[in-house]
PDB file of C-alpha atoms in Angstrom:
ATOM      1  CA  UNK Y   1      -0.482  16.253  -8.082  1.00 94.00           C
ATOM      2  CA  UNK Y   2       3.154  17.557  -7.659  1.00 96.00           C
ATOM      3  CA  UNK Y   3       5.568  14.826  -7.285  1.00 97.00           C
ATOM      4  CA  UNK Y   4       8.168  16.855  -5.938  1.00 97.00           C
ATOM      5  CA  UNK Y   5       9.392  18.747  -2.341  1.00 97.00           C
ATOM      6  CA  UNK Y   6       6.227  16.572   0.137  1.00 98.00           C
ATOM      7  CA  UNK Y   7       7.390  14.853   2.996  1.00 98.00           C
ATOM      8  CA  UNK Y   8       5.987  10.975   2.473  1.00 98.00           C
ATOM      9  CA  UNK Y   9       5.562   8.148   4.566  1.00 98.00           C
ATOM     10  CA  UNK Y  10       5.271   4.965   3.146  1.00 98.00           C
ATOM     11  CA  UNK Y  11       4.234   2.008   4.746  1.00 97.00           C
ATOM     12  CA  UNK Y  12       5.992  -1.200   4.087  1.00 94.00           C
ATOM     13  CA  UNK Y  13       8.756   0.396   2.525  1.00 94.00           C
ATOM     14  CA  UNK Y  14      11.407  -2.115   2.608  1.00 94.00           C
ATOM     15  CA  UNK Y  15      10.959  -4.097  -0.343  1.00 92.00           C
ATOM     16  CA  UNK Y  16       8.757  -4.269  -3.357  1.00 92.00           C
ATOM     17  CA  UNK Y  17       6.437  -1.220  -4.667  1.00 95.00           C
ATOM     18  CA  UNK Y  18       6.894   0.229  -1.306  1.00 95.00           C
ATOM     19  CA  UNK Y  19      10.792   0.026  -1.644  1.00 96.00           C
ATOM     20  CA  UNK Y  20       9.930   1.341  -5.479  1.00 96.00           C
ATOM     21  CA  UNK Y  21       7.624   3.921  -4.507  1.00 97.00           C
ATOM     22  CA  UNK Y  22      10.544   5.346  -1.642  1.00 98.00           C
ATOM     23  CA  UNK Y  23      13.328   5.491  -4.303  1.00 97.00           C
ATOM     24  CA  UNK Y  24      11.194   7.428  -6.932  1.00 97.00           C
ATOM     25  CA  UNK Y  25      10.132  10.066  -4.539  1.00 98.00           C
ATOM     26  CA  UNK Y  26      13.521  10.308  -3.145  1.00 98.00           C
ATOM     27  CA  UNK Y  27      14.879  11.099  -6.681  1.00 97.00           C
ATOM     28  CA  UNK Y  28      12.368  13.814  -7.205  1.00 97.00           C
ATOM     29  CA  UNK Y  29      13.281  15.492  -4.596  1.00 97.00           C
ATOM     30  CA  UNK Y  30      11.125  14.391  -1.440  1.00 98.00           C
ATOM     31  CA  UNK Y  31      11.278  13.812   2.060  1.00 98.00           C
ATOM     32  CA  UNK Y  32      10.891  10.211   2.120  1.00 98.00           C
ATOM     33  CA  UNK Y  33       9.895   7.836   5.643  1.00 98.00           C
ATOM     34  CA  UNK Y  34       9.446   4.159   5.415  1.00 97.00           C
ATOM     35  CA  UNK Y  35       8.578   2.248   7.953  1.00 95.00           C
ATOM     36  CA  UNK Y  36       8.693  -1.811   8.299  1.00 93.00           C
ATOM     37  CA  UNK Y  37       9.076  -4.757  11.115  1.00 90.00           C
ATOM     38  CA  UNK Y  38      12.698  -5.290   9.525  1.00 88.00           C
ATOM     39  CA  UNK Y  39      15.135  -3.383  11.805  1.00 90.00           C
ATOM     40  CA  UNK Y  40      18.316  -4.860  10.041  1.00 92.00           C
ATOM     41  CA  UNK Y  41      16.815  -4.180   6.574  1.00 93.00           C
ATOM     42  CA  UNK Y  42      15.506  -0.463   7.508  1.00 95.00           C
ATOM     43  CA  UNK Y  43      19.307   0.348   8.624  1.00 94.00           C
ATOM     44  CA  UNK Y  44      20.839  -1.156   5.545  1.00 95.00           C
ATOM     45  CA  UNK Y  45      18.083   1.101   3.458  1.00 96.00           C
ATOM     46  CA  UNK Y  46      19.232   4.028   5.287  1.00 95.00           C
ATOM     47  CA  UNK Y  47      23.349   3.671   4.480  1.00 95.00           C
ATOM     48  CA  UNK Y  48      22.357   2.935   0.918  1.00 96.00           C
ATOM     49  CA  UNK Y  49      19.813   5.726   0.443  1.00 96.00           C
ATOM     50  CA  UNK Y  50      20.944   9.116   2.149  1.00 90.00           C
ATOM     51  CA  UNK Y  51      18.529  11.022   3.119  1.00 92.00           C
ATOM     52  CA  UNK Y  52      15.568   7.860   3.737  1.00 97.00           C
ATOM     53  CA  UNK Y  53      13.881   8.229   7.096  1.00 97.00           C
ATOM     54  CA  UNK Y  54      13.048   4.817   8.733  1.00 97.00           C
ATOM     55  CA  UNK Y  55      10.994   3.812  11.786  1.00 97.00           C
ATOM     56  CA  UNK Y  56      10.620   0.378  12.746  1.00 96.00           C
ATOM     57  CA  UNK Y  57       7.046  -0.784  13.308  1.00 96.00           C
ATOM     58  CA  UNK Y  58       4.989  -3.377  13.197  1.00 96.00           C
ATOM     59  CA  UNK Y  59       1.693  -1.464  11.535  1.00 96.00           C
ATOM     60  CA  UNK Y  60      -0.225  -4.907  12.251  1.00 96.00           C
ATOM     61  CA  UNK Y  61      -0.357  -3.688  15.679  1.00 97.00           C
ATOM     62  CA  UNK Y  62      -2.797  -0.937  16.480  1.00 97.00           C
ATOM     63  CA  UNK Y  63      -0.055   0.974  19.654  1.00 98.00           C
ATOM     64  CA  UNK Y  64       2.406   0.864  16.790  1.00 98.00           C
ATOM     65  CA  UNK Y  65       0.716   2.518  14.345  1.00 98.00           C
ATOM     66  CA  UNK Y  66      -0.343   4.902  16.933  1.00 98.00           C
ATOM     67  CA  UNK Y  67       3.137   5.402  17.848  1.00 98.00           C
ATOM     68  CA  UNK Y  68       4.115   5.864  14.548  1.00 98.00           C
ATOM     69  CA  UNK Y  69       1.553   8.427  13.942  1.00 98.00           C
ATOM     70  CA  UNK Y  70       1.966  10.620  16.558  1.00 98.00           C
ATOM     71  CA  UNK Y  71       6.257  10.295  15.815  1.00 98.00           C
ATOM     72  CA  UNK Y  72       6.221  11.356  12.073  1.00 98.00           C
ATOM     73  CA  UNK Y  73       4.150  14.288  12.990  1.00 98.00           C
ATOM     74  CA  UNK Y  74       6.210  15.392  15.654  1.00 98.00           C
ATOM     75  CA  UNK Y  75       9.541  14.632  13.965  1.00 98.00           C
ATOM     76  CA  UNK Y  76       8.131  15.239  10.452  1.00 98.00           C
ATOM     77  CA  UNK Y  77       5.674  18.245  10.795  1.00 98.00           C
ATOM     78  CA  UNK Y  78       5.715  18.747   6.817  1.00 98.00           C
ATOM     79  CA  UNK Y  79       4.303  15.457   6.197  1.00 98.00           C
ATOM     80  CA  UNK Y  80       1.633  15.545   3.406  1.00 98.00           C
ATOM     81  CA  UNK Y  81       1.430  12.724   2.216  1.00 98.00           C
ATOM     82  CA  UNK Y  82       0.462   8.832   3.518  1.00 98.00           C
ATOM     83  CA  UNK Y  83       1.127   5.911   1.409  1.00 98.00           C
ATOM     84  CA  UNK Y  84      -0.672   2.816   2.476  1.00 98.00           C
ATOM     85  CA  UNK Y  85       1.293   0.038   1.071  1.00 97.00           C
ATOM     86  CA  UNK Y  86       1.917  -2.998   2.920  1.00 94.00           C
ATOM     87  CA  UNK Y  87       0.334  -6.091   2.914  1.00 94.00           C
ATOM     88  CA  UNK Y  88       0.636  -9.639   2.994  1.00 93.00           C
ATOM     89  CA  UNK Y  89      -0.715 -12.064   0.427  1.00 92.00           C
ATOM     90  CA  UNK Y  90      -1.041 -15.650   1.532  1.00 93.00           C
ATOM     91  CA  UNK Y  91      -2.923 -19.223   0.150  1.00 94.00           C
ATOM     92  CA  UNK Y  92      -5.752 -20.182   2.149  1.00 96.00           C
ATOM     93  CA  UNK Y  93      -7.574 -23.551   1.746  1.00 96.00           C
ATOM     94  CA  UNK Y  94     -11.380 -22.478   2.266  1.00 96.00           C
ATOM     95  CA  UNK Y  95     -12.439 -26.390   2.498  1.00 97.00           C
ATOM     96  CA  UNK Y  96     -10.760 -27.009   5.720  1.00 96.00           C
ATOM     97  CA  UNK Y  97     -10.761 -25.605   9.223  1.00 97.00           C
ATOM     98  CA  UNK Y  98      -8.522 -22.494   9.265  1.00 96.00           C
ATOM     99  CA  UNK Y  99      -7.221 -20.935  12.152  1.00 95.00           C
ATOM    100  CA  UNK Y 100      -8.742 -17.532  12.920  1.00 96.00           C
ATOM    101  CA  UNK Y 101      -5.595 -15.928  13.899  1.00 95.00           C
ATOM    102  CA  UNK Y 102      -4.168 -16.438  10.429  1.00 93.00           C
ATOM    103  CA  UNK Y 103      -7.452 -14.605   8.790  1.00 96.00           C
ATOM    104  CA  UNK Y 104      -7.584 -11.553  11.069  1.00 96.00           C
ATOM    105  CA  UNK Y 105      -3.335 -11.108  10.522  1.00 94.00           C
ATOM    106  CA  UNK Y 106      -4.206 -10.929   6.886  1.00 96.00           C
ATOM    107  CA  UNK Y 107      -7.180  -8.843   7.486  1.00 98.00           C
ATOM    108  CA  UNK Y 108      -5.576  -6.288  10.202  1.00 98.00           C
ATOM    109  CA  UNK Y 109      -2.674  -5.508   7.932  1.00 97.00           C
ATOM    110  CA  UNK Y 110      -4.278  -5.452   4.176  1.00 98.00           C
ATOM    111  CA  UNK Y 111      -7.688  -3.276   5.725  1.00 98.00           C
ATOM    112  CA  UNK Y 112      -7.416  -2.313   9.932  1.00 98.00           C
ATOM    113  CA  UNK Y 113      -3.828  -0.785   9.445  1.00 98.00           C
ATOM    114  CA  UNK Y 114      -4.597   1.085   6.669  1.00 98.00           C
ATOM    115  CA  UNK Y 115      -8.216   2.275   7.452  1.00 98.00           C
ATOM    116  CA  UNK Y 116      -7.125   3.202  10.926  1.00 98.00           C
ATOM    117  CA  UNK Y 117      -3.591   5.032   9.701  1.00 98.00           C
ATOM    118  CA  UNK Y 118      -5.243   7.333   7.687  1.00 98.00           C
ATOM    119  CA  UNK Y 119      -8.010   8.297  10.489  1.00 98.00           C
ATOM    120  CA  UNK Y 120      -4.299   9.280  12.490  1.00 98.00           C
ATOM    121  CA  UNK Y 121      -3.393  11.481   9.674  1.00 98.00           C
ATOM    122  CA  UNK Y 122      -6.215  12.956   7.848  1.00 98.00           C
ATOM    123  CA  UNK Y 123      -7.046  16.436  10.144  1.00 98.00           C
ATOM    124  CA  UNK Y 124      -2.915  17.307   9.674  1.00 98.00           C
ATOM    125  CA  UNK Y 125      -2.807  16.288   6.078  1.00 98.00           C
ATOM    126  CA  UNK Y 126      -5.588  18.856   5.705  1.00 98.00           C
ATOM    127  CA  UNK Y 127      -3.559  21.491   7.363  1.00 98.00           C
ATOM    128  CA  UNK Y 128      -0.835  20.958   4.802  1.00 98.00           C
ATOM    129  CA  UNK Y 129       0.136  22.032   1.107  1.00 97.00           C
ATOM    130  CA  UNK Y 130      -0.153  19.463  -1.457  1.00 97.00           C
ATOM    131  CA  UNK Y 131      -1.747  16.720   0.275  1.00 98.00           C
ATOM    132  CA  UNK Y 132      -3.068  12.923  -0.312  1.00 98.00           C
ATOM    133  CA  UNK Y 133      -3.563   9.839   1.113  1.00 98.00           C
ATOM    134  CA  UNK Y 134      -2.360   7.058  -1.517  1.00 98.00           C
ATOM    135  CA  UNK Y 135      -3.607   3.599  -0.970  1.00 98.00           C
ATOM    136  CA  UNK Y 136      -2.234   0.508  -3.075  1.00 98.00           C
ATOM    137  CA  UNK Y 137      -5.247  -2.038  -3.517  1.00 97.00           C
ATOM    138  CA  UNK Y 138      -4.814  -4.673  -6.723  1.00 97.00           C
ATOM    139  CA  UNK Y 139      -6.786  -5.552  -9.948  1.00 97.00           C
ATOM    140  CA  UNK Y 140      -8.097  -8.898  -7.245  1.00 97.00           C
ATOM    141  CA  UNK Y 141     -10.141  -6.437  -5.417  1.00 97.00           C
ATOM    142  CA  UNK Y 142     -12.629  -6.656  -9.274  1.00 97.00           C
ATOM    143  CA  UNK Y 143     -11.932 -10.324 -10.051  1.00 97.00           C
ATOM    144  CA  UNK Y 144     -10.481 -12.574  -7.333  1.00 97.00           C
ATOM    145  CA  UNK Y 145      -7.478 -15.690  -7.589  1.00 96.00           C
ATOM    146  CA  UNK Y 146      -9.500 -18.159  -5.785  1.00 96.00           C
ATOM    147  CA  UNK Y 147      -6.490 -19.725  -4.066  1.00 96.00           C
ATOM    148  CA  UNK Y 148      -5.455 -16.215  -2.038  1.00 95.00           C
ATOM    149  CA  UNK Y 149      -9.376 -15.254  -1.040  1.00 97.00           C
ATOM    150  CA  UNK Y 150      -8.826 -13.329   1.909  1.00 97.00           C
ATOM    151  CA  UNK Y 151      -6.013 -11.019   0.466  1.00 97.00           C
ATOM    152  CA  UNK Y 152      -8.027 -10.581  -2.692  1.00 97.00           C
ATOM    153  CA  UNK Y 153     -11.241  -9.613  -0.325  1.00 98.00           C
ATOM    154  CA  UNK Y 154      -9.111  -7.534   1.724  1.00 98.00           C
ATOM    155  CA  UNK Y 155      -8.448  -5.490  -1.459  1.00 98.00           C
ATOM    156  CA  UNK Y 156     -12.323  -5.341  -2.231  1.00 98.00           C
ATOM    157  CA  UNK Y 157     -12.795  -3.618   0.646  1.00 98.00           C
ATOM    158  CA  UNK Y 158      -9.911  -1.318   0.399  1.00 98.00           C
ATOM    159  CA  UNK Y 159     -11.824  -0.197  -3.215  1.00 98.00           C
ATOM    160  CA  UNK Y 160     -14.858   0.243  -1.635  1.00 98.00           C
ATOM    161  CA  UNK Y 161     -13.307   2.213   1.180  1.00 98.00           C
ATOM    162  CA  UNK Y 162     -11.453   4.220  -1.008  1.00 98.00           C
ATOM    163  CA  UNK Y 163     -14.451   5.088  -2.421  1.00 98.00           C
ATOM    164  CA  UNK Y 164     -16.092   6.554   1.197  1.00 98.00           C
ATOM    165  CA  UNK Y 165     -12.982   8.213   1.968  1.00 98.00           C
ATOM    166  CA  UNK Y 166     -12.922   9.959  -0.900  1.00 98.00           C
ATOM    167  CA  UNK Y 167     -16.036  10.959  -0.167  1.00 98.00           C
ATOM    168  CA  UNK Y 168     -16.048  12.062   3.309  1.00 98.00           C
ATOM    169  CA  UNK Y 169     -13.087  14.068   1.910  1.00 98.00           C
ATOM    170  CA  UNK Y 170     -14.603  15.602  -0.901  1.00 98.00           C
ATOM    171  CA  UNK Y 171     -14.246  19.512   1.085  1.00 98.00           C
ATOM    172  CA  UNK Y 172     -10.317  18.919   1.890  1.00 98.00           C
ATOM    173  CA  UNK Y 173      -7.770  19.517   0.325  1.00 98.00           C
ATOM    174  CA  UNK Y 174      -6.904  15.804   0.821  1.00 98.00           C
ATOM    175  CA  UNK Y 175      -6.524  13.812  -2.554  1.00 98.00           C
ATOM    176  CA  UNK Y 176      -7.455  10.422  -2.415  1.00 98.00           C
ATOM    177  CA  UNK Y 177      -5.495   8.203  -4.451  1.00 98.00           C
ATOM    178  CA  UNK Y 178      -6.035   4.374  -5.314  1.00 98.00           C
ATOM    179  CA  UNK Y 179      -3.270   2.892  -6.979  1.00 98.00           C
ATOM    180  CA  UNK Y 180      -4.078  -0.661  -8.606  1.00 98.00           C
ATOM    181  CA  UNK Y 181      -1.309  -2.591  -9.155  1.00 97.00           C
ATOM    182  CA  UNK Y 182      -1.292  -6.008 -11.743  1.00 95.00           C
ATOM    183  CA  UNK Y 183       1.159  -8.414 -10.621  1.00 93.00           C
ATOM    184  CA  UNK Y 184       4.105  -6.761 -10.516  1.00 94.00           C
ATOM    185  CA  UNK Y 185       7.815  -8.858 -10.405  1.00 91.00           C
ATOM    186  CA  UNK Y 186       8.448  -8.501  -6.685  1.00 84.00           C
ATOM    187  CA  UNK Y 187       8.450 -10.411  -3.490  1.00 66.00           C
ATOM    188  CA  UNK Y 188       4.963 -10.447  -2.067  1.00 55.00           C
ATOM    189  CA  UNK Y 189       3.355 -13.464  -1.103  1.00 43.00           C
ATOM    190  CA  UNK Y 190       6.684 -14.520  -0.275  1.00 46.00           C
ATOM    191  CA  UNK Y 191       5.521 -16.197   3.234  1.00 51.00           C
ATOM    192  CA  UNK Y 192       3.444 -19.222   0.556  1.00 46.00           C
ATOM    193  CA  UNK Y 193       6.671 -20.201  -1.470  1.00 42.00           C
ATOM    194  CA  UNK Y 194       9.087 -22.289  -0.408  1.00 55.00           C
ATOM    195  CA  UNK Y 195      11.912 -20.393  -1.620  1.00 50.00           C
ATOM    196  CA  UNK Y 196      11.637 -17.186  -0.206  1.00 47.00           C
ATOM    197  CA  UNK Y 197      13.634 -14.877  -2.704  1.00 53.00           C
ATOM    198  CA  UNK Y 198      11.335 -15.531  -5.383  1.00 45.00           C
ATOM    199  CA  UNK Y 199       9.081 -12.743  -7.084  1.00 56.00           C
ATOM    200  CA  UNK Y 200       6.027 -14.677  -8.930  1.00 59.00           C
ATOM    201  CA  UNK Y 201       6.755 -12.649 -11.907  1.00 64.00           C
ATOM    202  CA  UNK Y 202       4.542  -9.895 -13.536  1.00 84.00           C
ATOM    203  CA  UNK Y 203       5.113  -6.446 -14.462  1.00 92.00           C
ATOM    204  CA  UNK Y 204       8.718  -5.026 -14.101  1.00 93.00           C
ATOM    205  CA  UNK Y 205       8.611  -2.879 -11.279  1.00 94.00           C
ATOM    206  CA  UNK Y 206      10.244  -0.044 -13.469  1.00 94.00           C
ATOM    207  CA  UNK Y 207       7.118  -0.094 -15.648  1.00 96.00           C
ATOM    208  CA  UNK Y 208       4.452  -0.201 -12.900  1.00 96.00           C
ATOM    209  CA  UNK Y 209       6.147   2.646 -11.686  1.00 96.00           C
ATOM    210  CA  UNK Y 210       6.216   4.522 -14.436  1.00 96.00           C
ATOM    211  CA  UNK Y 211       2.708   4.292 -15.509  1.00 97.00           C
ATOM    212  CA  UNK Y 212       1.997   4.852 -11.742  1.00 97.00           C
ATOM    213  CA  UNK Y 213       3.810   7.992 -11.121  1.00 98.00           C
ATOM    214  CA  UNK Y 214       2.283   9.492 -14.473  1.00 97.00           C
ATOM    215  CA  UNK Y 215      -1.146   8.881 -13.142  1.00 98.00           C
ATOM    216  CA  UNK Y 216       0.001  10.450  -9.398  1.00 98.00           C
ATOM    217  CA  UNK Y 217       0.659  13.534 -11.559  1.00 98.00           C
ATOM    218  CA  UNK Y 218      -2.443  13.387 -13.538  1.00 98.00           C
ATOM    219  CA  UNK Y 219      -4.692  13.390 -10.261  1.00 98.00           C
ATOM    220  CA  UNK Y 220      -5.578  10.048 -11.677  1.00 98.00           C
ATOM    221  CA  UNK Y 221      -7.372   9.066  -8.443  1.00 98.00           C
ATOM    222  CA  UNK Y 222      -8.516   5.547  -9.180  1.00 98.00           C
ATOM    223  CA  UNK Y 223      -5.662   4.153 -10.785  1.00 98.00           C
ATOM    224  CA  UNK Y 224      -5.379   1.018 -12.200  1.00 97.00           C
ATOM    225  CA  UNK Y 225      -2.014  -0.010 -14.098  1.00 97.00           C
ATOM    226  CA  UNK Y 226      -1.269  -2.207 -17.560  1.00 95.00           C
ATOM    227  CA  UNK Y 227      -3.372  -5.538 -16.707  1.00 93.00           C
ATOM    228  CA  UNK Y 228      -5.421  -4.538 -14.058  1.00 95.00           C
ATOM    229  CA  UNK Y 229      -7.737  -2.256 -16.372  1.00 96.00           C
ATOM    230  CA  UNK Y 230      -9.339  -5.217 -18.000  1.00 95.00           C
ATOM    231  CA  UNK Y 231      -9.275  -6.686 -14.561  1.00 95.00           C
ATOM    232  CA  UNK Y 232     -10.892  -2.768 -13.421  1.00 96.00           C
ATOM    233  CA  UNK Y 233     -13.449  -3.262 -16.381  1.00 95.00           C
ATOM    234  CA  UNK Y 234     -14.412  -6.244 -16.945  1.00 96.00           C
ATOM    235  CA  UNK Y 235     -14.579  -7.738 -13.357  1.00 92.00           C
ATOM    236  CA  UNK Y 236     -16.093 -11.105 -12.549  1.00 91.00           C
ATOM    237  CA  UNK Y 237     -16.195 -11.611 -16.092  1.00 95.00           C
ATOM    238  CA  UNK Y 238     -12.703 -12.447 -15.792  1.00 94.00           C
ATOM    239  CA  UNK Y 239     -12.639 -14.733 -12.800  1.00 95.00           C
ATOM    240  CA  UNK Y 240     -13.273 -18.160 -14.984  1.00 95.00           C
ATOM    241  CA  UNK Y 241      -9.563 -17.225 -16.997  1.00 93.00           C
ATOM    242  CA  UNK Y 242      -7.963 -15.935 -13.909  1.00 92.00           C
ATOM    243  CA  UNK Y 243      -8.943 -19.105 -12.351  1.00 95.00           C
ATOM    244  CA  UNK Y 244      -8.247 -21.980 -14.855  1.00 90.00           C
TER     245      UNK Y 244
END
């Protein structure tokens, strides 16, 4: 896959492996787009990083991402490439009542938004040079943390999708791409901690990267990174030391 002259957007883009991702492809020499809810942190982005494109939206909302679809192909005809990034990790106590709303946020953001972004994107990706639809799932999707179940089922089924899409897309040009991140150092499942600047450790996001971007230019489509090829292999085998 060539890393270098695509237009990109990236989908939670303003921290973490989305941030990551934007700043690699910018420095090889891409069009980058991020988009995020975070209008005073996409406009600091932008005076930092000349040359980042960034929309504000919220891609838990279905008009949004339709918005945003139909606005990066209009202002960014040379797109040709979608990275489905964001998502939201959060605890969830299975043994008591929880509210529904709080499962389908988790659900529309880590599966809808990304299922239903690419289905905005895929007939012009096809008309393009170079393209691919990368999706970020997580060694959870083969061998869940018990205490985050819905994010680590969302990821499941972002696997299994990846799989159909892949699939369905197998006469395009389109390159399906599933990049499975360990835990990396950064911010997600912020919204659970108390203090909200900490990372929960993991992989240094330079060396997820790395590994990550090597396997983007391999046309390593299922890509899982450091850790999360034992998790890849092994499975449910694992879930009794992930657990204890």
């Amino acid at each position: 896959m060539q890393t270098t002259g695509n237009t990109i957007l990236i989908t939670g883009g303003t921290s973490g492996l989305g941030l990551a991702f934007a700043e690699e492809f910018l420095k090889r020499g891409n069009k980058v787009i991020i988009c995020g809810r975070r209008k005073d942190r996409l406009g600091a982005l932008q005076k930092t990083h000349p040359g980042l494109a960034a929309i504000e939206c919220d891609i838990a909302d279905e008009k949004q991402r339709e918005m945003l679809a139909e606005k990066v192909i209009r202002e960014f005809p040379g797109v040709n490439m979608l990275m489905n990034n964001a998502g939201v990790q959060l605890a969830v106590d299975l043994t008591s009542p929880v509210k529904a709303e709080r499962i389908r946020a988790e659900i529309e953001t880590n599966l809808v938004a990304p299922i239903h972004l690419a289905t905005l994107f895929v007939k012009h990706l096809a008309s393009q040079s170079n393209p691919a639809i990368l999706t970020v799932s997580s060694g959870l999707a083969f061998c869940p943390i018990a205490f985050m179940p819905i994010y680590c089922a969302t990821k499941a089924a972002i696997h299994s999708y990846c799989l159909s899409l892949r699939y369905q897309m197998r006469n395009t040009p389109v390159k399906i791409f599933e990049i499975i991140p360990p835990s990396v150092d950064t911010e997600l499942g912020h919204e659970r901690r108390t203090d909200k600047t900490q990372t929960h450790g993991g992989m240094p996001v330079a060396a997820f990267l790395s590994e990550a971007m090597e396997a983007i230019e391999n046309d390593l489509l299922e890509a899982p990174v450091a850790d999360a090829k034992g998790l890849r292999s092994k499975g449910e085998a694992m879930f009794p030391v992930m657990n204890r």
